[in-house]
XYZ file of N, CA and C in Angstrom:
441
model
N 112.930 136.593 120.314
C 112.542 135.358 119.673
C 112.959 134.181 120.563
N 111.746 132.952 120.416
C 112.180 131.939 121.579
C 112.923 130.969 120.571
N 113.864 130.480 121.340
C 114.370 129.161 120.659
C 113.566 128.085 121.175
N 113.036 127.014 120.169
C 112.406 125.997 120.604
C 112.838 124.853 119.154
N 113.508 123.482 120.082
C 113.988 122.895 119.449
C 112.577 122.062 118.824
N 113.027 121.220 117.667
C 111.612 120.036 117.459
C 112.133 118.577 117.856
N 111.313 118.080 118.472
C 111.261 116.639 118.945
C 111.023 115.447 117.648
N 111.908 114.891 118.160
C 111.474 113.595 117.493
C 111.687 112.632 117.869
N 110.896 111.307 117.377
C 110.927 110.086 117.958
C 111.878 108.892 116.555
N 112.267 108.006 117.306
C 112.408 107.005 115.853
C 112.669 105.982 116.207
N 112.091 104.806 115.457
C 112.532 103.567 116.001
C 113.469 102.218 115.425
N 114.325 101.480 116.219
C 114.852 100.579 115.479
C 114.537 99.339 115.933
N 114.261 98.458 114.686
C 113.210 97.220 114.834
C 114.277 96.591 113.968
N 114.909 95.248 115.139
C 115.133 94.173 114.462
C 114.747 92.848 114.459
N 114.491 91.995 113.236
C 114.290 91.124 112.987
C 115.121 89.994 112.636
N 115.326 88.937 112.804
C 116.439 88.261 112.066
C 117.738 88.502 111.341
N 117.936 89.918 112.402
C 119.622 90.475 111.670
C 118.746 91.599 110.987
N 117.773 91.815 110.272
C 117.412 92.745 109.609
C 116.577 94.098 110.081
N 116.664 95.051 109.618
C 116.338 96.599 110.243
C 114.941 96.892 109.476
N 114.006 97.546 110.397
C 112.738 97.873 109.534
C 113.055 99.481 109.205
N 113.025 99.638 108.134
C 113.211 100.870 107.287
C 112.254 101.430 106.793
N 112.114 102.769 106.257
C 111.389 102.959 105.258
C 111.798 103.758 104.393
N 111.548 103.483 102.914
C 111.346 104.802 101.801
C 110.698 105.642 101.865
N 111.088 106.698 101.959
C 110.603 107.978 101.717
C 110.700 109.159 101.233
N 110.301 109.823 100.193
C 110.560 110.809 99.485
C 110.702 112.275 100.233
N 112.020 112.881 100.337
C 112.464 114.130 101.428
C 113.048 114.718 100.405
N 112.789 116.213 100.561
C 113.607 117.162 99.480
C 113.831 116.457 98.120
N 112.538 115.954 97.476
C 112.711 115.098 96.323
C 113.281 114.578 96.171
N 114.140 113.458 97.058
C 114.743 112.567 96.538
C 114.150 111.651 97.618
N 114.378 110.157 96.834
C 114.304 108.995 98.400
C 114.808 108.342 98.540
N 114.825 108.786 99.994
C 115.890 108.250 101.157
C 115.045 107.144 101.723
N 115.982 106.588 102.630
C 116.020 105.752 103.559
C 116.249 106.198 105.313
N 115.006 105.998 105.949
C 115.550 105.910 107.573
C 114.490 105.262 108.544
N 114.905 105.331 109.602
C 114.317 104.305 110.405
C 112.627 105.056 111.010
N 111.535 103.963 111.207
C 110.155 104.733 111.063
C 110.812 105.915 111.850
N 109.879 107.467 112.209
C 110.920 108.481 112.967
C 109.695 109.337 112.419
N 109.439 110.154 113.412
C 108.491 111.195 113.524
C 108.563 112.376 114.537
N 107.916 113.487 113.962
C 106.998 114.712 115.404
C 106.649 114.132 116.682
N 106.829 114.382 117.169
C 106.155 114.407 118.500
C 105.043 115.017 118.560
N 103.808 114.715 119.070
C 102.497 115.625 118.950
C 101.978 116.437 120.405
N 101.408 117.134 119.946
C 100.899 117.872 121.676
C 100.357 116.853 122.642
N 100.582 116.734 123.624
C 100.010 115.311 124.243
C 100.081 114.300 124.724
N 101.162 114.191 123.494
C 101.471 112.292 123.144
C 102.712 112.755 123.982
N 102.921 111.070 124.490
C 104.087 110.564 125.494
C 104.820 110.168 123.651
N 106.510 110.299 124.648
C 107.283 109.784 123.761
C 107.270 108.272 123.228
N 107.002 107.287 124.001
C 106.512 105.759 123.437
C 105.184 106.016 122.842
N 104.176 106.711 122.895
C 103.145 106.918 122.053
C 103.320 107.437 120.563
N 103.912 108.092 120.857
C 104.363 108.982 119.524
C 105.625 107.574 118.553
N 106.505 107.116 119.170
C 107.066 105.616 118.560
C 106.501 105.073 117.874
N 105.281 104.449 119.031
C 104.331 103.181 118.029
C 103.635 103.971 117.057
N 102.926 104.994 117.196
C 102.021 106.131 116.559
C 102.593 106.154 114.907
N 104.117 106.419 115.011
C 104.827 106.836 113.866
C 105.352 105.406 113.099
N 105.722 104.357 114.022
C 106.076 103.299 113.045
C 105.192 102.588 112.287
N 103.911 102.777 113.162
C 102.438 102.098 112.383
C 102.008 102.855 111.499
N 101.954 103.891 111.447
C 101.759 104.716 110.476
C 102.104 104.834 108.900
N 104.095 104.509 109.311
C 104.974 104.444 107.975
C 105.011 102.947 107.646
N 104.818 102.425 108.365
C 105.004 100.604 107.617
C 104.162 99.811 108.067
N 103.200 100.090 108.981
C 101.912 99.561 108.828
C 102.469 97.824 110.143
N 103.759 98.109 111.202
C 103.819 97.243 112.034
C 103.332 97.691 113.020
N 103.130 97.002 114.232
C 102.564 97.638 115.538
C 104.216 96.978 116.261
N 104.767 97.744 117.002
C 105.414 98.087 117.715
C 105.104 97.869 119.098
N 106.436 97.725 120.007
C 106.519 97.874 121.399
C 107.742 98.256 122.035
N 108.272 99.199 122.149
C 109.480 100.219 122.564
C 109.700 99.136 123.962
N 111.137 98.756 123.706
C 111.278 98.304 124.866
C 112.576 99.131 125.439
N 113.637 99.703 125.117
C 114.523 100.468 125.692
C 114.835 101.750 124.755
N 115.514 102.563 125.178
C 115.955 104.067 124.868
C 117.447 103.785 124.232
N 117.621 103.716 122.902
C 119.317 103.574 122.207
C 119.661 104.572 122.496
N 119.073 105.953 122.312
C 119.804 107.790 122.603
C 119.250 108.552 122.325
N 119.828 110.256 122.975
C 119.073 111.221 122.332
C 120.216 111.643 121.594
N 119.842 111.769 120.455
C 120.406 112.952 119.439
C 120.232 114.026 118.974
N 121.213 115.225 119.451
C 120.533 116.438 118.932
C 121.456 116.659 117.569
N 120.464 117.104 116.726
C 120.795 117.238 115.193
C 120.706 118.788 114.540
N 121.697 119.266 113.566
C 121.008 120.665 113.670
C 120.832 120.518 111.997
N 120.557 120.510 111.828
C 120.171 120.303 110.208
C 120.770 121.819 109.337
N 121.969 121.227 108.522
C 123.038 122.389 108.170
C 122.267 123.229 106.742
N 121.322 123.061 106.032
C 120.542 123.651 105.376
C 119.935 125.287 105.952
N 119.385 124.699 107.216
C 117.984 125.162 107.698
C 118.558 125.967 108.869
N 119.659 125.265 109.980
C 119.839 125.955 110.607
C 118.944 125.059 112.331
N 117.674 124.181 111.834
C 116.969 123.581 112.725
C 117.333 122.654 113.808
N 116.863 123.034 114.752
C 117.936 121.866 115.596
C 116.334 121.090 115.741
N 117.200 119.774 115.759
C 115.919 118.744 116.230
C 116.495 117.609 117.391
N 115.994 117.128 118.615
C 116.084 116.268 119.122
C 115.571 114.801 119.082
N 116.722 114.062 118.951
C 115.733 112.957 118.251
C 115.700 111.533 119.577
N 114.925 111.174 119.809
C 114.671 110.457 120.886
C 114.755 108.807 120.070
N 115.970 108.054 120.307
C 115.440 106.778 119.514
C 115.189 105.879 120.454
N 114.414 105.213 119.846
C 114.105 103.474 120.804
C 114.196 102.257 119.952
N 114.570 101.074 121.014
C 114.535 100.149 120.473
C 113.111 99.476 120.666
N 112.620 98.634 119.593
C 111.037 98.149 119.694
C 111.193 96.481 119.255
N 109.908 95.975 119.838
C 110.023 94.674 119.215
C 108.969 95.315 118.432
N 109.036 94.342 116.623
C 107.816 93.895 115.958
C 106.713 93.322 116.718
N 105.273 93.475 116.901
C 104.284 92.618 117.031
C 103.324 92.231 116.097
N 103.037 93.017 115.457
C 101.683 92.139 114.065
C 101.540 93.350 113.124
N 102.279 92.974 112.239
C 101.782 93.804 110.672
C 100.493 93.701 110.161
N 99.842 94.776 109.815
C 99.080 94.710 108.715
C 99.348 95.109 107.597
N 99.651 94.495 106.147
C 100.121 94.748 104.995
C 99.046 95.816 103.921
N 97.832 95.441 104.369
C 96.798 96.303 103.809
C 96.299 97.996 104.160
N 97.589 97.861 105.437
C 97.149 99.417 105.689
C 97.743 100.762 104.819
N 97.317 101.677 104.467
C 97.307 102.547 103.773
C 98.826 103.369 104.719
N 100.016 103.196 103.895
C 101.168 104.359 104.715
C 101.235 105.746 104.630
N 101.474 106.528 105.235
C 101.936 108.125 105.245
C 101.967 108.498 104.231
N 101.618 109.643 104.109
C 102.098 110.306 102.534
C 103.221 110.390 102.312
N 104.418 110.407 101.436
C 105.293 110.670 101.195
C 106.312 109.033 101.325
N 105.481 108.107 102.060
C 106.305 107.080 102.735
C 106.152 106.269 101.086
N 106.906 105.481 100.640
C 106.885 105.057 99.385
C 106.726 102.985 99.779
N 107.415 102.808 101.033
C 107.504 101.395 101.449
C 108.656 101.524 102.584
N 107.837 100.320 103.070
C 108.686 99.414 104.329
C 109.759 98.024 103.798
N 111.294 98.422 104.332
C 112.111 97.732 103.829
C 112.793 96.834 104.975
N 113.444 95.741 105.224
C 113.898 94.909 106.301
C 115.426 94.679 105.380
N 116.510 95.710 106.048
C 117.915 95.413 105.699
C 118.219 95.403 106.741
N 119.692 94.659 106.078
C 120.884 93.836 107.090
C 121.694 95.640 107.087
N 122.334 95.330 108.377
C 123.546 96.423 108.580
C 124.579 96.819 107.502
N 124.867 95.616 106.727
C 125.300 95.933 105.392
C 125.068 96.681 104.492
N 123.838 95.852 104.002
C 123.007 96.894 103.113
C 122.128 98.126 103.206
N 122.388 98.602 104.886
C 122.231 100.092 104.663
C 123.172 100.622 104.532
N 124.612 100.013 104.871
C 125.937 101.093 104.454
C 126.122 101.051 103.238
N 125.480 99.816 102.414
C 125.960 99.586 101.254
C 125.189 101.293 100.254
N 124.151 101.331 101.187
C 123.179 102.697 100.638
C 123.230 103.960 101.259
N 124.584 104.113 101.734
C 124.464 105.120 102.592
C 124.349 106.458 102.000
N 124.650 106.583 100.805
C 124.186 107.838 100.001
C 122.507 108.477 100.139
N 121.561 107.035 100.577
C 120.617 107.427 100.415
C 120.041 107.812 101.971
N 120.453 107.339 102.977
C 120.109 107.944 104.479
C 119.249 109.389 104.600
N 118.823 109.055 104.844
C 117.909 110.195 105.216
C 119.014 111.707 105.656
N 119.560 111.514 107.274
C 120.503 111.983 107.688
C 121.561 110.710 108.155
N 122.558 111.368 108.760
C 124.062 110.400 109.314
C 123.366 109.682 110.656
N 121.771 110.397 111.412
C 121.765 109.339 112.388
C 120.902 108.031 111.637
N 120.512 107.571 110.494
C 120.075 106.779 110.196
C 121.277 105.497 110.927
N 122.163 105.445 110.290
C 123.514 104.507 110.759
C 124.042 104.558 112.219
N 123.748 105.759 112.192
C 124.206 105.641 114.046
C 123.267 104.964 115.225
N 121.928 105.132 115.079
C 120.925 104.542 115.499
C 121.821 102.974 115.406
N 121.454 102.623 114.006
C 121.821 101.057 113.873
C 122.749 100.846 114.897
N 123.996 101.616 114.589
C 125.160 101.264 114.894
C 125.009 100.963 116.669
N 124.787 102.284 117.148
C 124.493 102.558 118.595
C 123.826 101.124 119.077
N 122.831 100.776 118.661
C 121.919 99.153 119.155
C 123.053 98.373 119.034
N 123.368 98.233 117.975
C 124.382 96.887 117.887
C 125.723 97.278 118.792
N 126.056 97.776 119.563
C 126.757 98.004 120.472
C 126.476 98.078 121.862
N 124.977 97.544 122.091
C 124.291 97.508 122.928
C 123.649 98.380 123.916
N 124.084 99.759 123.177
C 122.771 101.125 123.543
C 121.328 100.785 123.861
N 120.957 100.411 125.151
C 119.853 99.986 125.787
C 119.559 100.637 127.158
N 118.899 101.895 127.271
C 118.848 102.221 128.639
C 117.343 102.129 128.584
N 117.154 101.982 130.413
C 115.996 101.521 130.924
C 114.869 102.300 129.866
N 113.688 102.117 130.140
C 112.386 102.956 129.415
C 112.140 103.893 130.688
N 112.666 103.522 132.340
C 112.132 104.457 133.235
C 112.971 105.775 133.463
N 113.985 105.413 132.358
C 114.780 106.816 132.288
C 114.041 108.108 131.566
N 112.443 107.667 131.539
C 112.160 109.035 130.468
C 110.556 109.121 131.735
N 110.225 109.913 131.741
C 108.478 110.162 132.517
C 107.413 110.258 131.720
N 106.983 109.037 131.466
C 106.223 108.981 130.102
C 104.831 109.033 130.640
N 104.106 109.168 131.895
C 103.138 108.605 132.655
C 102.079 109.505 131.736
């Protein structure tokens, strides 16, 4: 049997002190975490970013540096996942677009008030992401071969 980890992408978007989030319903309950998706056959890792944040909250995105990779093993399942985060600027919402299944809404909290919710995190890198940026986790974008 091959081991093959799953990829993922996720992004953190700030605005005026505030984090673009989303609700989303996981193992029936909903959580909170930052837009964050599959990787698809194909797709470059900044493709798959904007791909997934437009998707769940309906912003268009622009990945400008790499906060980290995180490998996660998810203690349920046993799954390891790699999670690739970036930092993005906002560029132009559309409010009328139809979100992901399962995505319930797009939320803009302060660093506070996601610890204040930390029960509801998706996983523990929801906060670390944050945390990691605000400590100034910024490596180049040419650290990855996205061509």
């Amino acid at each position: 049997m091959v081991w093959t980890p799953r990829v993922t992408v996720a992004a953190v978007v700030e605005r005026d002190g505030r984090f673009l989030l989303v609700e989303e319903v996981a193992d029936s309950r909903l959580v909170l975490n930052q837009p964050a998706g599959h990787l698809e056959h194909g797709e470059s890792l900044l493709d798959a970013c904007r791909r997934e944040t437009l998707e769940e909250t309906g912003w268009q995105v622009e990945p400008d540096a790499v906060v980290g990779l995180y490998r996660r093993i998810e203690p349920t399942t046993g799954i390891t996942t790699l999670r690739v985060c970036f930092s993005a600027c906002a560029v132009a919402h559309d409010p009328d677009r139809p979100l992901d299944t399962g995505i319930e809404r797009a939320v803009w909290l302060t660093r506070e008030e996601l610890l204040a919710d930390a029960a509801r995190h998706r996983t523990e890198l929801v906060l670390r992401c944050v945390d990691d940026y605000l400590a100034g986790a910024r490596h180049p974008l040419a650290l990855l071969a996205h061509a």
